[in-house]
Amino acid sequence: MSTLMPLIWVILSSFKTNQEIFTSTFSLPREWQIQNYINAIRLDGLFEAFRNTIAVSVICTFITTLVASMASYALMQKFKLTKKIYYFLIAGIYVPINAFMVPYFILSIVTKTYNTIWALIMVYSAINLPMAVLILKAYMDTIPKEICESAVVDGCSFSKTFFKIILPLSLPGMSTIGVFQFIMPWNEFLFATILTQDKASRTLQVSIRFFMGTFVVDYASMFATMVVCLVPTIFAYILFQEQVISGLTSGALKA
């Protein structure tokens, strides 16, 4: 209930006037203001921001899931440095995200990706990778080693075993990290503000703040835009919720 209440409050507030948001904070709207959603849709640059956010989230999800799956498969093999490499890869989980602000800003300048969506893609993929490896490695460890050994006996190469056998068996785990990787870029605000300036490269979270003027804040239209932003992430989770639960519980049981 504590999780749903803020969401319900935002949805109800998106149908109120600015005055009603403060005078009748927790009540139903006296009149359901559809105009707030019209104002949200008419926000200058919203469609470009929506397109950029989808592009960043989808590309980050693809890159992170692919790299994490290949890294996890390699770490399934027992060799001398397996544990050291694994701990090195997941060490990024323990580093505060704020510590990456200056290095990533300088890196975006050096690589000439500053003020483009590619700077965000690079940052989000790197930040998400440790957690993706942690979850997917735990899931792949539940796959019986005999399956890989049988594939080798049948003549499968290392890469063919990965693409033909391990990858299909790991779909629940990949769905889990895929949903998480999609939601993080979609909701992220800090790096999107630092690394993008122009309207052509803004994401949704950055565009929302333009409802805040110097002296006036259009809270009602801002909440309406937030509700619009919530729809794709909620839909993604509903669509893959069974795979997400399966991927998390399988890794937990193995651990």
PDB file of C-alpha atoms in Angstrom:
ATOM      1  CA  MET A   1       0.000   0.000   0.000  1.00  0.00           C
ATOM      2  CA  SER A   2       2.872   2.347   0.808  1.00  0.00           C
ATOM      3  CA  THR A   3       4.145   1.768  -2.743  1.00  0.00           C
ATOM      4  CA  LEU A   4       0.802   2.364  -4.432  1.00  0.00           C
ATOM      5  CA  MET A   5      -0.214   5.504  -2.523  1.00  0.00           C
ATOM      6  CA  PRO A   6       2.307   7.878  -4.178  1.00  0.00           C
ATOM      7  CA  LEU A   7       1.349   6.485  -7.596  1.00  0.00           C
ATOM      8  CA  ILE A   8      -2.376   6.907  -6.911  1.00  0.00           C
ATOM      9  CA  TRP A   9      -1.765  10.432  -5.618  1.00  0.00           C
ATOM     10  CA  VAL A  10       0.136  11.428  -8.774  1.00  0.00           C
ATOM     11  CA  ILE A  11      -2.611  10.007 -11.013  1.00  0.00           C
ATOM     12  CA  LEU A  12      -5.377  11.809  -9.099  1.00  0.00           C
ATOM     13  CA  SER A  13      -3.379  15.054  -9.030  1.00  0.00           C
ATOM     14  CA  SER A  14      -2.930  14.877 -12.795  1.00  0.00           C
ATOM     15  CA  PHE A  15      -6.696  15.421 -13.158  1.00  0.00           C
ATOM     16  CA  LYS A  16      -6.894  18.388 -10.749  1.00  0.00           C
ATOM     17  CA  THR A  17      -6.252  22.097 -11.092  1.00  0.00           C
ATOM     18  CA  ASN A  18      -3.132  23.585  -9.525  1.00  0.00           C
ATOM     19  CA  GLN A  19      -5.216  25.174  -6.780  1.00  0.00           C
ATOM     20  CA  GLU A  20      -7.071  21.944  -6.033  1.00  0.00           C
ATOM     21  CA  ILE A  21      -3.802  20.021  -5.655  1.00  0.00           C
ATOM     22  CA  PHE A  22      -3.027  22.101  -2.549  1.00  0.00           C
ATOM     23  CA  THR A  23      -6.529  22.655  -1.173  1.00  0.00           C
ATOM     24  CA  SER A  24      -7.859  19.091  -1.672  1.00  0.00           C
ATOM     25  CA  THR A  25      -4.650  17.112  -1.671  1.00  0.00           C
ATOM     26  CA  PHE A  26      -5.952  13.592  -1.042  1.00  0.00           C
ATOM     27  CA  SER A  27      -9.512  13.855  -2.346  1.00  0.00           C
ATOM     28  CA  LEU A  28     -10.918  12.923  -5.731  1.00  0.00           C
ATOM     29  CA  PRO A  29     -10.959  15.724  -8.337  1.00  0.00           C
ATOM     30  CA  ARG A  30     -14.100  17.849  -8.303  1.00  0.00           C
ATOM     31  CA  GLU A  31     -13.873  18.038 -12.093  1.00  0.00           C
ATOM     32  CA  TRP A  32     -11.598  15.719 -14.030  1.00  0.00           C
ATOM     33  CA  GLN A  33      -9.250  18.033 -15.934  1.00  0.00           C
ATOM     34  CA  ILE A  34      -8.371  16.402 -19.256  1.00  0.00           C
ATOM     35  CA  GLN A  35      -6.769  19.701 -20.252  1.00  0.00           C
ATOM     36  CA  ASN A  36      -3.718  18.788 -18.162  1.00  0.00           C
ATOM     37  CA  TYR A  37      -2.954  15.898 -20.511  1.00  0.00           C
ATOM     38  CA  ILE A  38      -3.511  18.142 -23.522  1.00  0.00           C
ATOM     39  CA  ASN A  39      -0.992  20.593 -22.054  1.00  0.00           C
ATOM     40  CA  ALA A  40       1.431  17.720 -21.496  1.00  0.00           C
ATOM     41  CA  ILE A  41       1.134  16.550 -25.098  1.00  0.00           C
ATOM     42  CA  ARG A  42       1.592  20.107 -26.344  1.00  0.00           C
ATOM     43  CA  LEU A  43       4.793  20.598 -24.364  1.00  0.00           C
ATOM     44  CA  ASP A  44       7.465  21.770 -26.772  1.00  0.00           C
ATOM     45  CA  GLY A  45       9.901  18.943 -27.466  1.00  0.00           C
ATOM     46  CA  LEU A  46       7.907  16.227 -25.672  1.00  0.00           C
ATOM     47  CA  PHE A  47       7.714  13.918 -28.701  1.00  0.00           C
ATOM     48  CA  GLU A  48      11.449  14.317 -29.335  1.00  0.00           C
ATOM     49  CA  ALA A  49      12.105  13.557 -25.664  1.00  0.00           C
ATOM     50  CA  PHE A  50       9.825  10.511 -25.831  1.00  0.00           C
ATOM     51  CA  ARG A  51      11.662   9.259 -28.918  1.00  0.00           C
ATOM     52  CA  ASN A  52      15.070   9.838 -27.315  1.00  0.00           C
ATOM     53  CA  THR A  53      14.048   8.065 -24.108  1.00  0.00           C
ATOM     54  CA  ILE A  54      12.769   5.027 -25.989  1.00  0.00           C
ATOM     55  CA  ALA A  55      15.932   4.895 -28.104  1.00  0.00           C
ATOM     56  CA  VAL A  56      18.235   5.201 -25.085  1.00  0.00           C
ATOM     57  CA  SER A  57      16.324   2.625 -23.024  1.00  0.00           C
ATOM     58  CA  VAL A  58      16.049   0.051 -25.820  1.00  0.00           C
ATOM     59  CA  ILE A  59      19.682   0.347 -26.954  1.00  0.00           C
ATOM     60  CA  CYS A  60      20.971   0.249 -23.350  1.00  0.00           C
ATOM     61  CA  THR A  61      18.849  -2.805 -22.632  1.00  0.00           C
ATOM     62  CA  PHE A  62      20.183  -4.597 -25.714  1.00  0.00           C
ATOM     63  CA  ILE A  63      23.843  -3.732 -25.066  1.00  0.00           C
ATOM     64  CA  THR A  64      23.779  -4.495 -21.339  1.00  0.00           C
ATOM     65  CA  THR A  65      21.854  -7.754 -21.725  1.00  0.00           C
ATOM     66  CA  LEU A  66      24.113  -9.002 -24.524  1.00  0.00           C
ATOM     67  CA  VAL A  67      27.381  -8.100 -22.791  1.00  0.00           C
ATOM     68  CA  ALA A  68      26.189  -9.408 -19.408  1.00  0.00           C
ATOM     69  CA  SER A  69      25.050 -12.708 -20.928  1.00  0.00           C
ATOM     70  CA  MET A  70      28.394 -13.246 -22.673  1.00  0.00           C
ATOM     71  CA  ALA A  71      30.330 -12.311 -19.527  1.00  0.00           C
ATOM     72  CA  SER A  72      28.180 -14.597 -17.372  1.00  0.00           C
ATOM     73  CA  TYR A  73      28.647 -17.482 -19.797  1.00  0.00           C
ATOM     74  CA  ALA A  74      32.410 -17.005 -19.731  1.00  0.00           C
ATOM     75  CA  LEU A  75      32.346 -16.941 -15.926  1.00  0.00           C
ATOM     76  CA  MET A  76      30.460 -20.249 -15.891  1.00  0.00           C
ATOM     77  CA  GLN A  77      33.682 -21.861 -17.038  1.00  0.00           C
ATOM     78  CA  LYS A  78      36.043 -22.706 -14.216  1.00  0.00           C
ATOM     79  CA  PHE A  79      39.509 -21.215 -14.703  1.00  0.00           C
ATOM     80  CA  LYS A  80      42.135 -19.654 -12.488  1.00  0.00           C
ATOM     81  CA  LEU A  81      40.888 -16.041 -12.481  1.00  0.00           C
ATOM     82  CA  THR A  82      37.139 -16.712 -12.541  1.00  0.00           C
ATOM     83  CA  LYS A  83      36.370 -15.357  -9.077  1.00  0.00           C
ATOM     84  CA  LYS A  84      38.714 -12.379  -9.366  1.00  0.00           C
ATOM     85  CA  ILE A  85      37.203 -11.295 -12.693  1.00  0.00           C
ATOM     86  CA  TYR A  86      33.689 -11.812 -11.339  1.00  0.00           C
ATOM     87  CA  TYR A  87      34.340  -9.677  -8.252  1.00  0.00           C
ATOM     88  CA  PHE A  88      35.991  -7.042 -10.427  1.00  0.00           C
ATOM     89  CA  LEU A  89      32.920  -6.857 -12.693  1.00  0.00           C
ATOM     90  CA  ILE A  90      30.408  -6.527  -9.865  1.00  0.00           C
ATOM     91  CA  ALA A  91      32.546  -4.084  -7.860  1.00  0.00           C
ATOM     92  CA  GLY A  92      30.774  -1.209  -9.608  1.00  0.00           C
ATOM     93  CA  ILE A  93      27.644  -1.949  -7.572  1.00  0.00           C
ATOM     94  CA  TYR A  94      29.364  -0.620  -4.453  1.00  0.00           C
ATOM     95  CA  VAL A  95      30.530   2.657  -6.019  1.00  0.00           C
ATOM     96  CA  PRO A  96      28.134   5.619  -5.558  1.00  0.00           C
ATOM     97  CA  ILE A  97      26.708   6.797  -8.867  1.00  0.00           C
ATOM     98  CA  ASN A  98      27.628  10.399  -8.026  1.00  0.00           C
ATOM     99  CA  ALA A  99      31.293   9.390  -8.109  1.00  0.00           C
ATOM    100  CA  PHE A 100      30.982   8.849 -11.872  1.00  0.00           C
ATOM    101  CA  MET A 101      29.684  12.346 -12.675  1.00  0.00           C
ATOM    102  CA  VAL A 102      32.988  14.059 -13.463  1.00  0.00           C
ATOM    103  CA  PRO A 103      34.708  11.069 -15.162  1.00  0.00           C
ATOM    104  CA  TYR A 104      31.741  10.434 -17.462  1.00  0.00           C
ATOM    105  CA  PHE A 105      31.407  14.130 -18.258  1.00  0.00           C
ATOM    106  CA  ILE A 106      35.075  14.305 -19.272  1.00  0.00           C
ATOM    107  CA  LEU A 107      34.757  11.039 -21.206  1.00  0.00           C
ATOM    108  CA  SER A 108      31.786  12.390 -23.161  1.00  0.00           C
ATOM    109  CA  ILE A 109      33.824  15.471 -24.098  1.00  0.00           C
ATOM    110  CA  VAL A 110      36.825  13.387 -25.166  1.00  0.00           C
ATOM    111  CA  THR A 111      34.710  10.982 -27.236  1.00  0.00           C
ATOM    112  CA  LYS A 112      32.705  13.917 -28.691  1.00  0.00           C
ATOM    113  CA  THR A 113      29.411  12.388 -27.586  1.00  0.00           C
ATOM    114  CA  TYR A 114      28.466  15.219 -25.220  1.00  0.00           C
ATOM    115  CA  ASN A 115      24.948  16.547 -25.790  1.00  0.00           C
ATOM    116  CA  THR A 116      23.926  13.408 -27.697  1.00  0.00           C
ATOM    117  CA  ILE A 117      21.960  10.337 -26.670  1.00  0.00           C
ATOM    118  CA  TRP A 118      25.104   8.239 -27.215  1.00  0.00           C
ATOM    119  CA  ALA A 119      26.663   9.764 -24.103  1.00  0.00           C
ATOM    120  CA  LEU A 120      23.673   8.554 -22.084  1.00  0.00           C
ATOM    121  CA  ILE A 121      23.769   5.127 -23.726  1.00  0.00           C
ATOM    122  CA  MET A 122      27.449   4.755 -22.845  1.00  0.00           C
ATOM    123  CA  VAL A 123      26.911   5.816 -19.226  1.00  0.00           C
ATOM    124  CA  TYR A 124      23.766   3.790 -18.541  1.00  0.00           C
ATOM    125  CA  SER A 125      25.189   0.640 -20.108  1.00  0.00           C
ATOM    126  CA  ALA A 126      28.306   0.871 -17.952  1.00  0.00           C
ATOM    127  CA  ILE A 127      26.378   1.609 -14.744  1.00  0.00           C
ATOM    128  CA  ASN A 128      23.880  -1.216 -15.297  1.00  0.00           C
ATOM    129  CA  LEU A 129      26.413  -3.878 -16.274  1.00  0.00           C
ATOM    130  CA  PRO A 130      27.570  -4.975 -12.765  1.00  0.00           C
ATOM    131  CA  MET A 131      24.045  -5.672 -11.519  1.00  0.00           C
ATOM    132  CA  ALA A 132      23.180  -7.428 -14.784  1.00  0.00           C
ATOM    133  CA  VAL A 133      26.202  -9.726 -14.443  1.00  0.00           C
ATOM    134  CA  LEU A 134      25.344 -10.441 -10.804  1.00  0.00           C
ATOM    135  CA  ILE A 135      21.770 -11.520 -11.612  1.00  0.00           C
ATOM    136  CA  LEU A 136      22.482 -13.368 -14.856  1.00  0.00           C
ATOM    137  CA  LYS A 137      25.534 -15.202 -13.514  1.00  0.00           C
ATOM    138  CA  ALA A 138      23.431 -16.493 -10.596  1.00  0.00           C
ATOM    139  CA  TYR A 139      20.782 -17.671 -13.043  1.00  0.00           C
ATOM    140  CA  MET A 140      23.214 -19.359 -15.436  1.00  0.00           C
ATOM    141  CA  ASP A 141      24.740 -21.259 -12.526  1.00  0.00           C
ATOM    142  CA  THR A 142      21.400 -23.095 -12.197  1.00  0.00           C
ATOM    143  CA  ILE A 143      21.834 -24.589 -15.686  1.00  0.00           C
ATOM    144  CA  PRO A 144      23.258 -28.130 -15.372  1.00  0.00           C
ATOM    145  CA  LYS A 145      26.865 -28.339 -16.532  1.00  0.00           C
ATOM    146  CA  GLU A 146      26.052 -31.673 -18.186  1.00  0.00           C
ATOM    147  CA  ILE A 147      24.117 -29.809 -20.893  1.00  0.00           C
ATOM    148  CA  CYS A 148      27.222 -27.890 -21.949  1.00  0.00           C
ATOM    149  CA  GLU A 149      29.354 -31.020 -21.755  1.00  0.00           C
ATOM    150  CA  SER A 150      26.909 -32.922 -23.964  1.00  0.00           C
ATOM    151  CA  ALA A 151      26.960 -30.081 -26.487  1.00  0.00           C
ATOM    152  CA  VAL A 152      30.759 -30.205 -26.638  1.00  0.00           C
ATOM    153  CA  VAL A 153      30.679 -33.977 -27.148  1.00  0.00           C
ATOM    154  CA  ASP A 154      28.213 -33.463 -30.006  1.00  0.00           C
ATOM    155  CA  GLY A 155      30.653 -31.092 -31.685  1.00  0.00           C
ATOM    156  CA  CYS A 156      29.346 -27.673 -30.637  1.00  0.00           C
ATOM    157  CA  SER A 157      31.935 -24.939 -30.385  1.00  0.00           C
ATOM    158  CA  PHE A 158      32.169 -22.584 -27.399  1.00  0.00           C
ATOM    159  CA  SER A 159      30.231 -19.826 -29.163  1.00  0.00           C
ATOM    160  CA  LYS A 160      27.670 -22.194 -30.702  1.00  0.00           C
ATOM    161  CA  THR A 161      26.924 -23.676 -27.279  1.00  0.00           C
ATOM    162  CA  PHE A 162      26.271 -20.164 -26.001  1.00  0.00           C
ATOM    163  CA  PHE A 163      23.949 -19.038 -28.793  1.00  0.00           C
ATOM    164  CA  LYS A 164      22.123 -22.332 -29.379  1.00  0.00           C
ATOM    165  CA  ILE A 165      21.805 -23.711 -25.834  1.00  0.00           C
ATOM    166  CA  ILE A 166      22.729 -21.352 -22.997  1.00  0.00           C
ATOM    167  CA  LEU A 167      21.058 -18.248 -24.416  1.00  0.00           C
ATOM    168  CA  PRO A 168      17.610 -19.865 -24.928  1.00  0.00           C
ATOM    169  CA  LEU A 169      17.760 -21.466 -21.471  1.00  0.00           C
ATOM    170  CA  SER A 170      18.654 -18.100 -19.921  1.00  0.00           C
ATOM    171  CA  LEU A 171      15.676 -16.166 -21.311  1.00  0.00           C
ATOM    172  CA  PRO A 172      13.937 -15.787 -17.902  1.00  0.00           C
ATOM    173  CA  GLY A 173      17.113 -14.348 -16.393  1.00  0.00           C
ATOM    174  CA  MET A 174      17.651 -12.101 -19.408  1.00  0.00           C
ATOM    175  CA  SER A 175      14.047 -10.894 -19.163  1.00  0.00           C
ATOM    176  CA  THR A 176      14.691  -9.981 -15.536  1.00  0.00           C
ATOM    177  CA  ILE A 177      17.722  -7.837 -16.234  1.00  0.00           C
ATOM    178  CA  GLY A 178      16.088  -6.533 -19.422  1.00  0.00           C
ATOM    179  CA  VAL A 179      13.195  -5.022 -17.467  1.00  0.00           C
ATOM    180  CA  PHE A 180      15.549  -3.522 -14.888  1.00  0.00           C
ATOM    181  CA  GLN A 181      17.854  -2.123 -17.570  1.00  0.00           C
ATOM    182  CA  PHE A 182      14.900  -0.590 -19.421  1.00  0.00           C
ATOM    183  CA  ILE A 183      13.441   1.109 -16.348  1.00  0.00           C
ATOM    184  CA  MET A 184      16.694   2.682 -15.119  1.00  0.00           C
ATOM    185  CA  PRO A 185      17.455   4.800 -18.248  1.00  0.00           C
ATOM    186  CA  TRP A 186      13.768   5.651 -18.537  1.00  0.00           C
ATOM    187  CA  ASN A 187      13.629   7.174 -15.038  1.00  0.00           C
ATOM    188  CA  GLU A 188      17.178   8.547 -14.715  1.00  0.00           C
ATOM    189  CA  PHE A 189      17.517  12.314 -14.300  1.00  0.00           C
ATOM    190  CA  LEU A 190      21.000  13.190 -13.011  1.00  0.00           C
ATOM    191  CA  PHE A 191      23.183  12.150 -15.966  1.00  0.00           C
ATOM    192  CA  ALA A 192      20.482  13.158 -18.457  1.00  0.00           C
ATOM    193  CA  THR A 193      20.682  16.692 -17.061  1.00  0.00           C
ATOM    194  CA  ILE A 194      24.479  16.798 -17.018  1.00  0.00           C
ATOM    195  CA  LEU A 195      25.182  15.249 -20.424  1.00  0.00           C
ATOM    196  CA  THR A 196      22.380  16.744 -22.551  1.00  0.00           C
ATOM    197  CA  GLN A 197      21.492  20.380 -23.146  1.00  0.00           C
ATOM    198  CA  ASP A 198      19.693  20.754 -26.471  1.00  0.00           C
ATOM    199  CA  LYS A 199      16.043  19.925 -27.048  1.00  0.00           C
ATOM    200  CA  ALA A 200      17.058  17.391 -29.703  1.00  0.00           C
ATOM    201  CA  SER A 201      18.870  15.216 -27.144  1.00  0.00           C
ATOM    202  CA  ARG A 202      16.713  15.634 -24.028  1.00  0.00           C
ATOM    203  CA  THR A 203      14.937  12.730 -22.366  1.00  0.00           C
ATOM    204  CA  LEU A 204      11.487  12.736 -20.779  1.00  0.00           C
ATOM    205  CA  GLN A 205      12.734  13.266 -17.241  1.00  0.00           C
ATOM    206  CA  VAL A 206      14.617  16.391 -18.304  1.00  0.00           C
ATOM    207  CA  SER A 207      11.653  17.734 -20.287  1.00  0.00           C
ATOM    208  CA  ILE A 208       9.318  17.478 -17.284  1.00  0.00           C
ATOM    209  CA  ARG A 209      11.248  20.143 -15.399  1.00  0.00           C
ATOM    210  CA  PHE A 210      10.326  22.733 -18.053  1.00  0.00           C
ATOM    211  CA  PHE A 211       6.880  22.924 -16.473  1.00  0.00           C
ATOM    212  CA  MET A 212       8.717  24.767 -13.700  1.00  0.00           C
ATOM    213  CA  GLY A 213       9.094  28.440 -14.517  1.00  0.00           C
ATOM    214  CA  THR A 214      10.940  31.124 -12.582  1.00  0.00           C
ATOM    215  CA  PHE A 215       7.857  32.206 -10.635  1.00  0.00           C
ATOM    216  CA  VAL A 216       5.147  29.679 -11.589  1.00  0.00           C
ATOM    217  CA  VAL A 217       5.020  25.872 -11.574  1.00  0.00           C
ATOM    218  CA  ASP A 218       2.314  24.045 -13.536  1.00  0.00           C
ATOM    219  CA  TYR A 219       2.030  21.080 -11.182  1.00  0.00           C
ATOM    220  CA  ALA A 220      -1.107  19.650 -12.782  1.00  0.00           C
ATOM    221  CA  SER A 221       0.426  19.385 -16.261  1.00  0.00           C
ATOM    222  CA  MET A 222       3.667  18.118 -14.732  1.00  0.00           C
ATOM    223  CA  PHE A 223       1.832  15.279 -12.995  1.00  0.00           C
ATOM    224  CA  ALA A 224      -0.004  14.476 -16.227  1.00  0.00           C
ATOM    225  CA  THR A 225       3.334  14.167 -18.021  1.00  0.00           C
ATOM    226  CA  MET A 226       4.613  11.905 -15.233  1.00  0.00           C
ATOM    227  CA  VAL A 227       1.631   9.595 -15.713  1.00  0.00           C
ATOM    228  CA  VAL A 228       2.355   9.438 -19.451  1.00  0.00           C
ATOM    229  CA  CYS A 229       5.980   8.561 -18.635  1.00  0.00           C
ATOM    230  CA  LEU A 230       4.890   5.789 -16.269  1.00  0.00           C
ATOM    231  CA  VAL A 231       2.826   3.875 -18.822  1.00  0.00           C
ATOM    232  CA  PRO A 232       5.671   2.190 -20.820  1.00  0.00           C
ATOM    233  CA  THR A 233       7.545   1.000 -17.710  1.00  0.00           C
ATOM    234  CA  ILE A 234       4.398  -0.394 -16.088  1.00  0.00           C
ATOM    235  CA  PHE A 235       3.479  -2.110 -19.352  1.00  0.00           C
ATOM    236  CA  ALA A 236       6.986  -3.612 -19.643  1.00  0.00           C
ATOM    237  CA  TYR A 237       6.822  -5.042 -16.139  1.00  0.00           C
ATOM    238  CA  ILE A 238       3.296  -6.447 -16.594  1.00  0.00           C
ATOM    239  CA  LEU A 239       4.361  -8.060 -19.864  1.00  0.00           C
ATOM    240  CA  PHE A 240       7.431  -9.771 -18.381  1.00  0.00           C
ATOM    241  CA  GLN A 241       6.484 -10.141 -14.707  1.00  0.00           C
ATOM    242  CA  GLU A 242       6.474 -13.958 -14.785  1.00  0.00           C
ATOM    243  CA  GLN A 243       9.937 -14.055 -16.358  1.00  0.00           C
ATOM    244  CA  VAL A 244      11.221 -11.460 -13.871  1.00  0.00           C
ATOM    245  CA  ILE A 245      10.016 -13.468 -10.869  1.00  0.00           C
ATOM    246  CA  SER A 246      11.350 -16.702 -12.372  1.00  0.00           C
ATOM    247  CA  GLY A 247      14.758 -15.176 -13.068  1.00  0.00           C
ATOM    248  CA  LEU A 248      15.127 -13.729  -9.575  1.00  0.00           C
ATOM    249  CA  THR A 249      13.945 -16.803  -7.679  1.00  0.00           C
ATOM    250  CA  SER A 250      16.060 -19.227  -9.722  1.00  0.00           C
ATOM    251  CA  GLY A 251      19.218 -17.296  -8.943  1.00  0.00           C
ATOM    252  CA  ALA A 252      18.257 -17.003  -5.282  1.00  0.00           C
ATOM    253  CA  LEU A 253      17.607 -20.729  -4.928  1.00  0.00           C
ATOM    254  CA  LYS A 254      20.987 -21.535  -6.450  1.00  0.00           C
ATOM    255  CA  ALA A 255      22.731 -19.121  -4.136  1.00  0.00           C
TER     256      ALA A 255
END
